[in-house]
């Protein structure tokens, strides 16, 4: 469903995109230029819709996954789309002129359902998170293939101990936050461009900075980092939490809770997203069937 | 408690009394025991041989049936992919630019995978090779936007392969 805001501030549903998918549409993503919308469906396909002349039209369908597609993400240039699925793979597609596409690579490595994919805001690097508890980073090797350049695990990298559901980069692209069924959020240093060949010894890696635990009592399904640096999380405990970074001179960055909205919804909060136009407005959706819009008021930095 | 001890004592005594008192009867019973053991052994061997022979016959037949069925399924699926590849190759011969360089590369890779599949000599990683072939095929059809897929037989081939 497409929702539009009327001049008086009220939101209404302007379009319903239907008749294409044969099963649940799990998620969707706007292209960087806002002209295209890609979705992820349990029927195994991704539909690309174009907004033109006040209407949405189906212009392409990406078929390749064997079962439910969970997530879709546009690269910053808009030339590529990544999808991931319960079939344990992530696919990278090149979007070509004339509503055409080609498969660039199939990323295999996860041993379970891949829950979400997200492109880095600047590097030619893709991150995927999975039911196998790991976070994988894939980078262009310059030869048309995208091998996995890093796997962040519980044992090796202070990673999650259960399903990782969601991932978000900060605006600068030097930090990444992930959330999990283990009820924690983890902040990672993502400042190294893993698509560049390393000079000399050792493979530099993204490393764990901080773990935020004890804020949610249930699986945290979604996390999103605003352009102002506020991290929002939504969980199965029906609550939404907001965190901000604190820079200590001595110990480096740490994160504190600014706000916890208990009973933000009647039941599980499935997704939270900051408004691109107004970084103080947050949208949240839930199994209770509602979409809620929130505004963060007051001073964050106190 | 008292009951138990009373029982065990007479049993021990009974055993002792039946033991042969002199050497010759000891030797006889030893000989007898050995004969019995030998008889057991031949019965065992006979039974084993019968079972082995019967098993060999029925096993071979069953193996033949399964092999035919599986061989047909694998052959048909591979034949389907090869057929698609032959059509694509013909198109390329007529029009070099029909497919992008990337897709042409994928087709070449599929051709290599198909020709490497050991149709005569079975190897261990047949499952993996088939998965690779299927994926490469999906990547090509996904890039062509073609709704092509090997439909397979009503009884799923994936499950049969797993049974083996």
Tab-separated table of C-alpha atoms in Angstrom:
chain	number	residue	atom	x	y	z
A	1	UNK	CA	0.000	0.000	0.000
A	2	UNK	CA	1.124	3.487	-0.829
A	3	UNK	CA	0.266	6.167	1.707
A	4	UNK	CA	0.223	9.839	0.958
A	5	UNK	CA	0.053	12.816	3.217
A	6	UNK	CA	-2.673	15.324	2.392
A	7	UNK	CA	-2.059	19.058	2.777
A	8	UNK	CA	-3.948	19.022	6.061
A	9	UNK	CA	-1.467	16.516	7.432
A	10	UNK	CA	-3.711	13.453	7.352
A	11	UNK	CA	-2.407	10.263	5.774
A	12	UNK	CA	-4.471	8.196	3.403
A	13	UNK	CA	-3.909	5.115	1.283
A	14	UNK	CA	-3.542	6.303	-2.285
A	15	UNK	CA	-2.726	3.058	-4.065
A	16	UNK	CA	-2.927	-0.652	-3.519
A	17	UNK	CA	-0.442	-2.611	-5.609
A	18	UNK	CA	-2.061	-5.973	-6.100
A	19	UNK	CA	-2.710	-8.814	-8.479
A	20	UNK	CA	0.926	-9.683	-8.939
A	21	UNK	CA	2.120	-11.740	-6.043
A	22	UNK	CA	0.607	-15.058	-5.119
A	23	UNK	CA	1.711	-14.882	-1.565
A	24	UNK	CA	2.739	-12.550	1.264
A	25	UNK	CA	4.634	-9.412	0.318
A	26	UNK	CA	7.166	-9.296	3.094
A	27	UNK	CA	9.018	-6.055	2.524
A	28	UNK	CA	9.725	-3.335	0.021
A	29	UNK	CA	12.267	-0.656	-0.806
A	30	UNK	CA	12.266	2.562	-2.801
A	31	UNK	CA	15.037	3.118	-5.325
A	32	UNK	CA	17.406	5.986	-4.467
A	33	UNK	CA	15.748	8.280	-7.029
A	34	UNK	CA	12.312	7.372	-5.723
A	35	UNK	CA	10.973	6.349	-9.121
A	36	UNK	CA	10.950	2.618	-8.551
A	37	UNK	CA	9.690	0.387	-5.784
A	38	UNK	CA	10.959	-3.159	-5.320
A	39	UNK	CA	9.188	-5.691	-3.159
A	40	UNK	CA	10.030	-9.075	-1.686
A	41	UNK	CA	7.429	-11.815	-1.789
A	42	UNK	CA	6.968	-15.261	-0.327
A	43	UNK	CA	6.104	-16.457	-3.832
A	44	UNK	CA	9.854	-16.318	-4.537
A	45	UNK	CA	9.852	-13.260	-6.751
A	46	UNK	CA	10.632	-9.558	-6.494
A	47	UNK	CA	8.384	-7.163	-8.380
A	48	UNK	CA	9.625	-3.798	-9.570
A	49	UNK	CA	6.988	-1.079	-9.804
A	50	UNK	CA	7.396	2.238	-11.531
A	51	UNK	CA	5.650	5.404	-10.460
A	52	UNK	CA	4.696	7.360	-13.531
A	53	UNK	CA	1.757	9.518	-14.412
A	54	UNK	CA	0.321	9.296	-10.938
A	55	UNK	CA	0.099	5.540	-11.163
A	56	UNK	CA	2.115	2.518	-10.197
A	57	UNK	CA	2.858	0.032	-12.926
A	58	UNK	CA	4.586	-3.347	-12.747
A	59	UNK	CA	7.671	-3.062	-14.960
A	60	UNK	CA	9.781	-6.058	-14.086
A	61	UNK	CA	9.911	-9.264	-12.069
A	62	UNK	CA	13.083	-10.755	-10.639
A	63	UNK	CA	12.858	-14.529	-10.532
A	64	UNK	CA	15.556	-16.776	-9.232
A	65	UNK	CA	15.034	-17.631	-5.588
A	66	UNK	CA	13.627	-21.040	-4.849
A	67	UNK	CA	11.384	-20.011	-1.982
A	68	UNK	CA	10.283	-16.994	0.095
A	69	UNK	CA	12.127	-13.743	-0.555
A	70	UNK	CA	12.570	-11.919	2.727
A	71	UNK	CA	14.175	-8.614	1.885
A	72	UNK	CA	15.232	-6.348	-0.963
A	73	UNK	CA	17.746	-3.500	-1.041
A	74	UNK	CA	18.815	-0.957	-3.677
A	75	UNK	CA	22.469	-0.023	-4.086
A	76	UNK	CA	23.256	3.683	-3.659
A	77	UNK	CA	23.555	4.180	-7.427
A	78	UNK	CA	20.266	2.463	-8.086
A	79	UNK	CA	21.920	0.191	-10.629
A	80	UNK	CA	21.772	-2.894	-8.455
A	81	UNK	CA	19.248	-4.639	-6.289
A	82	UNK	CA	19.999	-7.324	-3.731
A	83	UNK	CA	17.450	-9.875	-2.535
A	84	UNK	CA	17.664	-12.645	0.019
A	85	UNK	CA	15.589	-15.668	0.810
A	86	UNK	CA	14.812	-18.659	2.957
A	87	UNK	CA	16.734	-20.615	0.341
A	88	UNK	CA	19.861	-19.384	2.211
A	89	UNK	CA	21.136	-17.328	-0.688
A	90	UNK	CA	21.322	-13.671	-1.566
A	91	UNK	CA	21.101	-12.630	-5.216
A	92	UNK	CA	22.574	-9.486	-6.731
A	93	UNK	CA	20.757	-8.151	-9.781
A	94	UNK	CA	21.791	-5.454	-12.188
A	95	UNK	CA	18.913	-3.189	-13.181
A	96	UNK	CA	19.243	-2.321	-16.861
A	97	UNK	CA	17.549	0.271	-19.056
A	98	UNK	CA	14.323	-0.762	-20.658
A	99	UNK	CA	13.051	-2.445	-17.515
A	100	UNK	CA	15.494	-5.261	-17.947
A	101	UNK	CA	17.752	-6.991	-15.504
A	102	UNK	CA	20.481	-9.586	-15.226
A	103	UNK	CA	21.729	-11.701	-12.413
A	104	UNK	CA	25.187	-10.594	-11.325
A	105	UNK	CA	25.889	-13.230	-8.714
A	106	UNK	CA	24.355	-15.664	-6.277
A	107	UNK	CA	25.840	-15.348	-2.798
A	108	UNK	CA	25.948	-18.640	-1.005
A	109	UNK	CA	27.378	-19.086	2.432
A	110	UNK	CA	24.665	-18.711	5.011
A	111	UNK	CA	23.540	-22.029	6.397
A	112	UNK	CA	20.009	-20.891	7.168
A	113	UNK	CA	17.267	-18.473	6.120
A	114	UNK	CA	18.639	-15.038	5.221
A	115	UNK	CA	16.494	-12.412	6.911
A	116	UNK	CA	17.715	-9.140	5.474
A	117	UNK	CA	20.185	-7.602	3.032
A	118	UNK	CA	21.419	-4.043	3.058
A	119	UNK	CA	23.908	-2.225	0.862
A	120	UNK	CA	26.590	-0.073	2.451
A	121	UNK	CA	25.801	3.597	1.769
A	122	UNK	CA	29.149	4.164	0.014
A	123	UNK	CA	31.244	1.059	-0.483
A	124	UNK	CA	30.426	-1.629	-3.049
A	125	UNK	CA	29.674	-3.903	-0.186
A	126	UNK	CA	26.553	-5.852	0.772
A	127	UNK	CA	25.618	-7.085	4.235
A	128	UNK	CA	23.305	-10.015	4.938
A	129	UNK	CA	21.963	-11.304	8.241
A	130	UNK	CA	20.574	-14.717	8.944
A	131	UNK	CA	18.791	-17.285	11.054
A	132	UNK	CA	22.224	-18.908	11.312
A	133	UNK	CA	23.168	-16.147	13.802
A	134	UNK	CA	25.826	-14.632	11.590
A	135	UNK	CA	26.337	-11.418	9.672
A	136	UNK	CA	28.083	-11.772	6.319
A	137	UNK	CA	29.768	-9.102	4.283
A	138	UNK	CA	30.094	-9.542	0.509
A	139	UNK	CA	32.240	-7.410	-1.772
A	140	UNK	CA	32.845	-7.002	-5.485
A	141	UNK	CA	36.101	-8.741	-6.439
A	142	UNK	CA	36.308	-6.711	-9.607
A	143	UNK	CA	35.694	-9.783	-11.710
A	144	UNK	CA	31.931	-9.931	-11.580
A	145	UNK	CA	31.785	-12.091	-8.493
A	146	UNK	CA	30.912	-11.110	-4.931
A	147	UNK	CA	32.684	-13.406	-2.503
A	148	UNK	CA	32.060	-13.260	1.220
A	149	UNK	CA	34.851	-11.149	2.685
A	150	UNK	CA	33.813	-11.349	6.294
A	151	UNK	CA	31.578	-13.381	8.584
A	152	UNK	CA	30.758	-11.942	12.001
A	153	UNK	CA	30.059	-14.784	14.408
A	154	UNK	CA	29.256	-15.177	18.058
A	155	UNK	CA	32.505	-16.879	18.917
A	156	UNK	CA	34.905	-15.006	16.679
A	157	UNK	CA	33.560	-11.481	16.740
A	158	UNK	CA	31.324	-11.086	19.817
A	159	UNK	CA	28.416	-11.582	17.485
A	160	UNK	CA	24.839	-12.585	18.113
A	161	UNK	CA	23.851	-15.806	19.787
A	162	UNK	CA	20.606	-16.189	17.904
A	163	UNK	CA	18.862	-15.188	14.670
A	164	UNK	CA	19.935	-11.796	13.376
A	165	UNK	CA	16.847	-10.037	12.038
A	166	UNK	CA	17.846	-6.630	10.833
A	167	UNK	CA	20.739	-4.322	10.001
A	168	UNK	CA	21.154	-0.595	9.514
A	169	UNK	CA	24.080	1.708	8.717
A	170	UNK	CA	24.498	5.169	10.166
A	171	UNK	CA	24.511	8.092	7.785
A	172	UNK	CA	28.280	8.343	7.656
A	173	UNK	CA	28.589	4.660	6.827
A	174	UNK	CA	31.254	4.020	9.429
A	175	UNK	CA	28.926	2.224	11.841
A	176	UNK	CA	26.440	-0.577	11.542
A	177	UNK	CA	23.805	-1.772	14.002
A	178	UNK	CA	22.235	-5.232	14.029
A	179	UNK	CA	19.438	-6.667	16.143
A	180	UNK	CA	18.585	-10.193	17.068
A	181	UNK	CA	16.407	-12.834	18.629
A	182	UNK	CA	18.988	-12.775	21.435
A	183	UNK	CA	17.302	-9.521	22.550
A	184	UNK	CA	20.386	-7.390	21.968
A	185	UNK	CA	21.480	-4.716	19.556
A	186	UNK	CA	25.093	-4.710	18.462
A	187	UNK	CA	27.033	-1.790	17.094
A	188	UNK	CA	29.892	-2.492	14.699
A	189	UNK	CA	32.724	-0.440	13.278
A	190	UNK	CA	32.177	-0.591	9.521
A	191	UNK	CA	34.669	2.067	8.524
A	192	UNK	CA	36.968	-0.233	6.562
A	193	UNK	CA	36.222	-0.585	2.862
A	194	UNK	CA	36.187	-4.368	2.560
A	195	UNK	CA	35.894	-4.150	-1.220
A	196	UNK	CA	39.460	-2.891	-1.475
A	197	UNK	CA	42.297	-5.418	-1.522
A	198	UNK	CA	44.275	-5.341	1.666
A	199	UNK	CA	47.875	-4.210	1.538
A	200	UNK	CA	50.326	-6.490	3.241
A	201	UNK	CA	49.514	-8.760	6.168
A	202	UNK	CA	46.278	-9.384	7.856
A	203	UNK	CA	42.779	-8.890	6.677
A	204	UNK	CA	41.335	-5.871	8.356
A	205	UNK	CA	37.861	-6.460	9.591
A	206	UNK	CA	34.753	-4.853	10.871
A	207	UNK	CA	34.732	-5.162	14.607
A	208	UNK	CA	32.257	-5.174	17.442
A	209	UNK	CA	32.028	-1.888	19.375
A	210	UNK	CA	29.112	-2.271	21.718
A	211	UNK	CA	26.230	-4.537	22.761
A	212	UNK	CA	22.980	-3.053	24.028
A	213	UNK	CA	21.172	-5.585	26.154
A	214	UNK	CA	18.419	-5.590	28.704
A	215	UNK	CA	16.291	-3.041	26.871
A	216	UNK	CA	13.943	-5.404	25.123
A	217	UNK	CA	12.514	-8.534	26.679
A	218	UNK	CA	11.779	-10.265	23.393
A	219	UNK	CA	13.186	-10.718	19.903
A	220	UNK	CA	14.187	-7.409	18.374
A	221	UNK	CA	12.858	-7.544	14.822
A	222	UNK	CA	13.910	-4.221	13.417
A	223	UNK	CA	16.468	-1.497	13.819
A	224	UNK	CA	17.029	1.748	11.936
A	225	UNK	CA	19.627	4.483	12.293
A	226	UNK	CA	18.398	8.036	11.645
A	227	UNK	CA	20.404	10.708	9.861
A	228	UNK	CA	20.672	12.474	13.213
A	229	UNK	CA	22.299	9.443	14.780
A	230	UNK	CA	19.334	8.080	16.727
A	231	UNK	CA	18.891	4.309	16.637
A	232	UNK	CA	15.319	3.058	16.773
A	233	UNK	CA	14.462	-0.555	17.576
A	234	UNK	CA	11.182	-2.455	17.495
A	235	UNK	CA	10.634	-5.782	19.191
A	236	UNK	CA	8.326	-8.619	20.120
A	237	UNK	CA	7.798	-6.986	23.518
A	238	UNK	CA	5.547	-4.447	21.747
A	239	UNK	CA	7.996	-1.657	22.555
A	240	UNK	CA	10.124	0.813	20.634
A	241	UNK	CA	13.461	1.993	22.021
A	242	UNK	CA	15.584	4.920	20.976
A	243	UNK	CA	19.331	5.129	21.536
A	244	UNK	CA	21.892	7.841	20.941
A	245	UNK	CA	25.658	7.793	20.802
A	246	UNK	CA	27.747	9.206	23.564
A	247	UNK	CA	31.327	9.972	22.838
A	248	UNK	CA	33.554	9.402	25.774
A	249	UNK	CA	37.064	10.703	25.316
A	250	UNK	CA	38.502	7.806	27.219
A	251	UNK	CA	36.583	4.715	26.157
A	252	UNK	CA	35.337	5.599	22.709
A	253	UNK	CA	31.728	5.539	21.567
A	254	UNK	CA	28.992	4.182	23.766
A	255	UNK	CA	25.261	4.183	23.390
A	256	UNK	CA	22.577	5.106	25.846
A	257	UNK	CA	18.823	4.700	25.881
A	258	UNK	CA	17.018	7.980	25.294
A	259	UNK	CA	13.538	6.602	25.442
A	260	UNK	CA	11.546	3.380	25.690
A	261	UNK	CA	7.980	3.437	24.461
A	262	UNK	CA	6.263	0.509	26.149
A	263	UNK	CA	3.135	-0.774	24.445
A	264	UNK	CA	3.926	1.224	21.328
A	265	UNK	CA	1.659	-1.327	19.658
A	266	UNK	CA	-0.797	-3.957	20.878
A	267	UNK	CA	1.596	-6.682	19.876
A	268	UNK	CA	4.925	-7.366	18.116
A	269	UNK	CA	6.561	-4.382	16.443
A	270	UNK	CA	7.855	-5.778	13.131
A	271	UNK	CA	9.563	-2.807	11.565
A	272	UNK	CA	10.691	0.728	12.400
A	273	UNK	CA	11.866	3.332	9.879
A	274	UNK	CA	12.892	6.942	10.154
A	275	UNK	CA	11.427	9.398	7.709
A	276	UNK	CA	14.041	10.440	5.115
A	277	UNK	CA	12.669	13.985	5.002
A	278	UNK	CA	12.256	14.527	8.710
A	279	UNK	CA	14.720	12.666	10.918
A	280	UNK	CA	12.505	13.165	13.959
A	281	UNK	CA	9.584	11.225	12.502
A	282	UNK	CA	9.495	7.462	12.904
A	283	UNK	CA	7.121	4.965	11.325
A	284	UNK	CA	6.414	1.649	13.003
A	285	UNK	CA	4.335	-1.326	11.957
A	286	UNK	CA	3.011	-4.248	13.896
A	287	UNK	CA	1.168	-7.550	13.883
A	288	UNK	CA	-1.704	-5.507	15.288
A	289	UNK	CA	-2.313	-4.383	11.715
A	290	UNK	CA	-1.505	-0.728	12.229
A	291	UNK	CA	1.094	1.688	10.900
A	292	UNK	CA	1.980	4.361	13.428
A	293	UNK	CA	3.842	7.585	12.958
A	294	UNK	CA	5.788	9.033	15.869
A	295	UNK	CA	7.575	12.289	16.418
A	296	UNK	CA	10.579	12.572	18.637
A	297	UNK	CA	10.262	15.755	20.636
A	298	UNK	CA	12.617	17.463	22.952
A	299	UNK	CA	16.337	17.591	23.090
A	300	UNK	CA	18.184	14.357	22.347
A	301	UNK	CA	21.496	15.599	23.571
A	302	UNK	CA	20.826	16.043	27.253
B	1	UNK	CA	17.458	-62.257	53.088
B	2	UNK	CA	17.569	-65.690	54.730
B	3	UNK	CA	15.589	-67.116	51.814
B	4	UNK	CA	18.108	-66.048	49.252
B	5	UNK	CA	21.108	-67.500	50.891
B	6	UNK	CA	19.383	-70.797	51.294
B	7	UNK	CA	18.615	-70.961	47.595
B	8	UNK	CA	22.080	-70.163	46.359
B	9	UNK	CA	23.842	-72.731	48.485
B	10	UNK	CA	22.096	-75.845	47.224
B	11	UNK	CA	22.584	-74.635	43.608
B	12	UNK	CA	26.304	-74.435	44.069
B	13	UNK	CA	26.406	-77.879	45.561
B	14	UNK	CA	24.339	-79.266	42.681
B	15	UNK	CA	26.797	-77.925	40.128
B	16	UNK	CA	29.735	-79.463	41.846
B	17	UNK	CA	28.233	-82.878	41.979
B	18	UNK	CA	27.620	-82.964	38.194
B	19	UNK	CA	31.194	-82.126	37.313
B	20	UNK	CA	33.169	-85.108	36.074
B	21	UNK	CA	35.305	-86.564	38.819
B	22	UNK	CA	38.049	-88.078	36.645
B	23	UNK	CA	40.052	-86.945	33.598
B	24	UNK	CA	38.635	-89.223	30.891
B	25	UNK	CA	35.035	-88.121	31.346
B	26	UNK	CA	36.327	-84.556	31.334
B	27	UNK	CA	37.941	-85.142	27.962
B	28	UNK	CA	34.785	-86.744	26.561
B	29	UNK	CA	32.577	-83.870	27.590
B	30	UNK	CA	35.172	-81.438	26.193
B	31	UNK	CA	35.066	-83.281	22.886
B	32	UNK	CA	31.280	-83.211	22.953
B	33	UNK	CA	31.254	-79.492	23.649
B	34	UNK	CA	33.597	-78.867	20.775
B	35	UNK	CA	31.418	-80.929	18.439
B	36	UNK	CA	28.370	-78.961	19.458
B	37	UNK	CA	30.195	-75.721	18.884
B	38	UNK	CA	31.340	-76.905	15.455
B	39	UNK	CA	27.801	-77.854	14.552
B	40	UNK	CA	26.579	-74.442	15.605
B	41	UNK	CA	29.211	-72.899	13.384
B	42	UNK	CA	28.237	-74.874	10.254
B	43	UNK	CA	24.559	-74.098	10.773
B	44	UNK	CA	25.480	-70.472	11.058
B	45	UNK	CA	27.591	-70.584	7.896
B	46	UNK	CA	24.844	-72.335	5.944
B	47	UNK	CA	22.304	-69.796	7.010
B	48	UNK	CA	24.609	-66.906	6.226
B	49	UNK	CA	25.305	-68.223	2.732
B	50	UNK	CA	21.621	-68.702	1.987
B	51	UNK	CA	20.819	-65.228	3.197
B	52	UNK	CA	23.687	-63.712	1.242
B	53	UNK	CA	22.713	-65.467	-1.980
B	54	UNK	CA	19.044	-64.531	-1.681
B	55	UNK	CA	19.953	-60.973	-0.764
B	56	UNK	CA	22.273	-60.702	-3.733
B	57	UNK	CA	19.508	-61.679	-6.136
B	58	UNK	CA	16.791	-59.451	-4.737
B	59	UNK	CA	19.229	-56.625	-4.082
B	60	UNK	CA	20.466	-56.629	-7.647
B	61	UNK	CA	16.960	-56.550	-8.977
B	62	UNK	CA	15.896	-53.742	-6.671
B	63	UNK	CA	19.054	-51.849	-7.460
B	64	UNK	CA	18.355	-52.215	-11.146
B	65	UNK	CA	14.837	-50.836	-10.763
B	66	UNK	CA	15.981	-47.867	-8.683
B	67	UNK	CA	18.914	-47.240	-10.990
B	68	UNK	CA	16.678	-47.233	-14.063
B	69	UNK	CA	14.214	-44.863	-12.455
B	70	UNK	CA	16.849	-42.490	-11.120
B	71	UNK	CA	18.913	-42.689	-14.264
B	72	UNK	CA	15.881	-41.758	-16.322
B	73	UNK	CA	15.057	-38.795	-14.087
B	74	UNK	CA	18.611	-37.460	-14.063
B	75	UNK	CA	19.003	-38.053	-17.777
B	76	UNK	CA	15.747	-36.312	-18.571
B	77	UNK	CA	16.564	-33.266	-16.480
B	78	UNK	CA	20.075	-32.927	-17.898
B	79	UNK	CA	18.684	-33.455	-21.379
B	80	UNK	CA	16.257	-30.590	-20.801
B	81	UNK	CA	19.050	-28.193	-19.864
B	82	UNK	CA	21.189	-29.365	-22.768
B	83	UNK	CA	18.260	-28.846	-25.114
B	84	UNK	CA	17.777	-25.265	-23.894
B	85	UNK	CA	21.500	-24.681	-24.268
B	86	UNK	CA	21.456	-25.995	-27.846
B	87	UNK	CA	18.676	-23.565	-28.737
B	88	UNK	CA	20.559	-20.655	-27.164
B	89	UNK	CA	23.752	-21.609	-28.977
B	90	UNK	CA	21.877	-21.672	-32.284
B	91	UNK	CA	20.542	-18.203	-31.557
B	92	UNK	CA	24.062	-16.938	-30.842
B	93	UNK	CA	25.284	-18.370	-34.162
B	94	UNK	CA	22.564	-16.443	-35.977
B	95	UNK	CA	22.907	-13.272	-33.943
B	96	UNK	CA	26.068	-12.634	-31.936
B	97	UNK	CA	24.482	-9.846	-29.994
B	98	UNK	CA	21.337	-11.704	-28.978
B	99	UNK	CA	22.587	-12.097	-25.439
B	100	UNK	CA	24.831	-9.917	-23.317
B	101	UNK	CA	28.447	-10.914	-22.720
B	102	UNK	CA	27.588	-11.794	-19.155
B	103	UNK	CA	24.754	-14.133	-20.140
B	104	UNK	CA	26.908	-15.725	-22.864
B	105	UNK	CA	29.515	-16.427	-20.195
B	106	UNK	CA	26.876	-18.069	-17.980
B	107	UNK	CA	25.798	-20.254	-20.926
B	108	UNK	CA	29.389	-21.339	-21.504
B	109	UNK	CA	29.682	-22.171	-17.812
B	110	UNK	CA	26.485	-24.229	-17.981
B	111	UNK	CA	27.801	-26.089	-21.020
B	112	UNK	CA	30.966	-26.953	-19.102
B	113	UNK	CA	28.997	-28.127	-16.062
B	114	UNK	CA	26.775	-30.341	-18.220
B	115	UNK	CA	29.660	-31.932	-20.074
B	116	UNK	CA	31.468	-32.571	-16.799
B	117	UNK	CA	28.551	-34.475	-15.321
B	118	UNK	CA	29.620	-38.127	-15.185
B	119	UNK	CA	26.845	-39.925	-17.016
B	120	UNK	CA	28.661	-43.273	-17.150
B	121	UNK	CA	30.845	-43.389	-14.082
B	122	UNK	CA	29.008	-42.436	-10.931
B	123	UNK	CA	30.915	-40.230	-8.549
B	124	UNK	CA	30.272	-39.117	-5.019
B	125	UNK	CA	29.291	-35.497	-5.411
B	126	UNK	CA	26.491	-35.990	-7.967
B	127	UNK	CA	24.061	-34.090	-5.739
B	128	UNK	CA	26.320	-31.022	-5.588
B	129	UNK	CA	26.941	-31.077	-9.330
B	130	UNK	CA	23.231	-31.220	-10.058
B	131	UNK	CA	22.586	-28.343	-7.641
B	132	UNK	CA	25.249	-26.270	-9.416
B	133	UNK	CA	23.712	-27.015	-12.795
B	134	UNK	CA	20.221	-26.127	-11.598
B	135	UNK	CA	21.455	-22.856	-10.093
B	136	UNK	CA	23.366	-21.858	-13.238
B	137	UNK	CA	20.239	-22.567	-15.272
B	138	UNK	CA	18.134	-20.404	-12.943
B	139	UNK	CA	20.684	-17.583	-13.180
B	140	UNK	CA	20.419	-17.683	-16.983
B	141	UNK	CA	16.627	-17.828	-17.114
B	142	UNK	CA	16.486	-15.172	-14.391
B	143	UNK	CA	18.671	-12.935	-16.546
B	144	UNK	CA	16.665	-13.599	-19.707
B	145	UNK	CA	13.365	-13.050	-17.978
B	146	UNK	CA	12.305	-16.397	-19.386
B	147	UNK	CA	9.756	-18.467	-17.553
B	148	UNK	CA	11.548	-21.705	-18.129
B	149	UNK	CA	11.907	-24.487	-15.683
B	150	UNK	CA	12.379	-28.194	-15.671
B	151	UNK	CA	9.017	-29.485	-14.531
B	152	UNK	CA	10.191	-32.916	-13.582
B	153	UNK	CA	8.152	-36.031	-13.077
B	154	UNK	CA	5.174	-36.126	-10.680
B	155	UNK	CA	7.275	-37.954	-8.106
B	156	UNK	CA	9.877	-35.485	-6.917
B	157	UNK	CA	13.433	-36.306	-8.026
B	158	UNK	CA	14.976	-34.389	-5.151
B	159	UNK	CA	13.531	-36.789	-2.604
B	160	UNK	CA	14.649	-39.862	-4.536
B	161	UNK	CA	18.184	-38.559	-4.756
B	162	UNK	CA	18.159	-38.060	-1.017
B	163	UNK	CA	16.932	-41.602	-0.480
B	164	UNK	CA	20.017	-42.841	-2.244
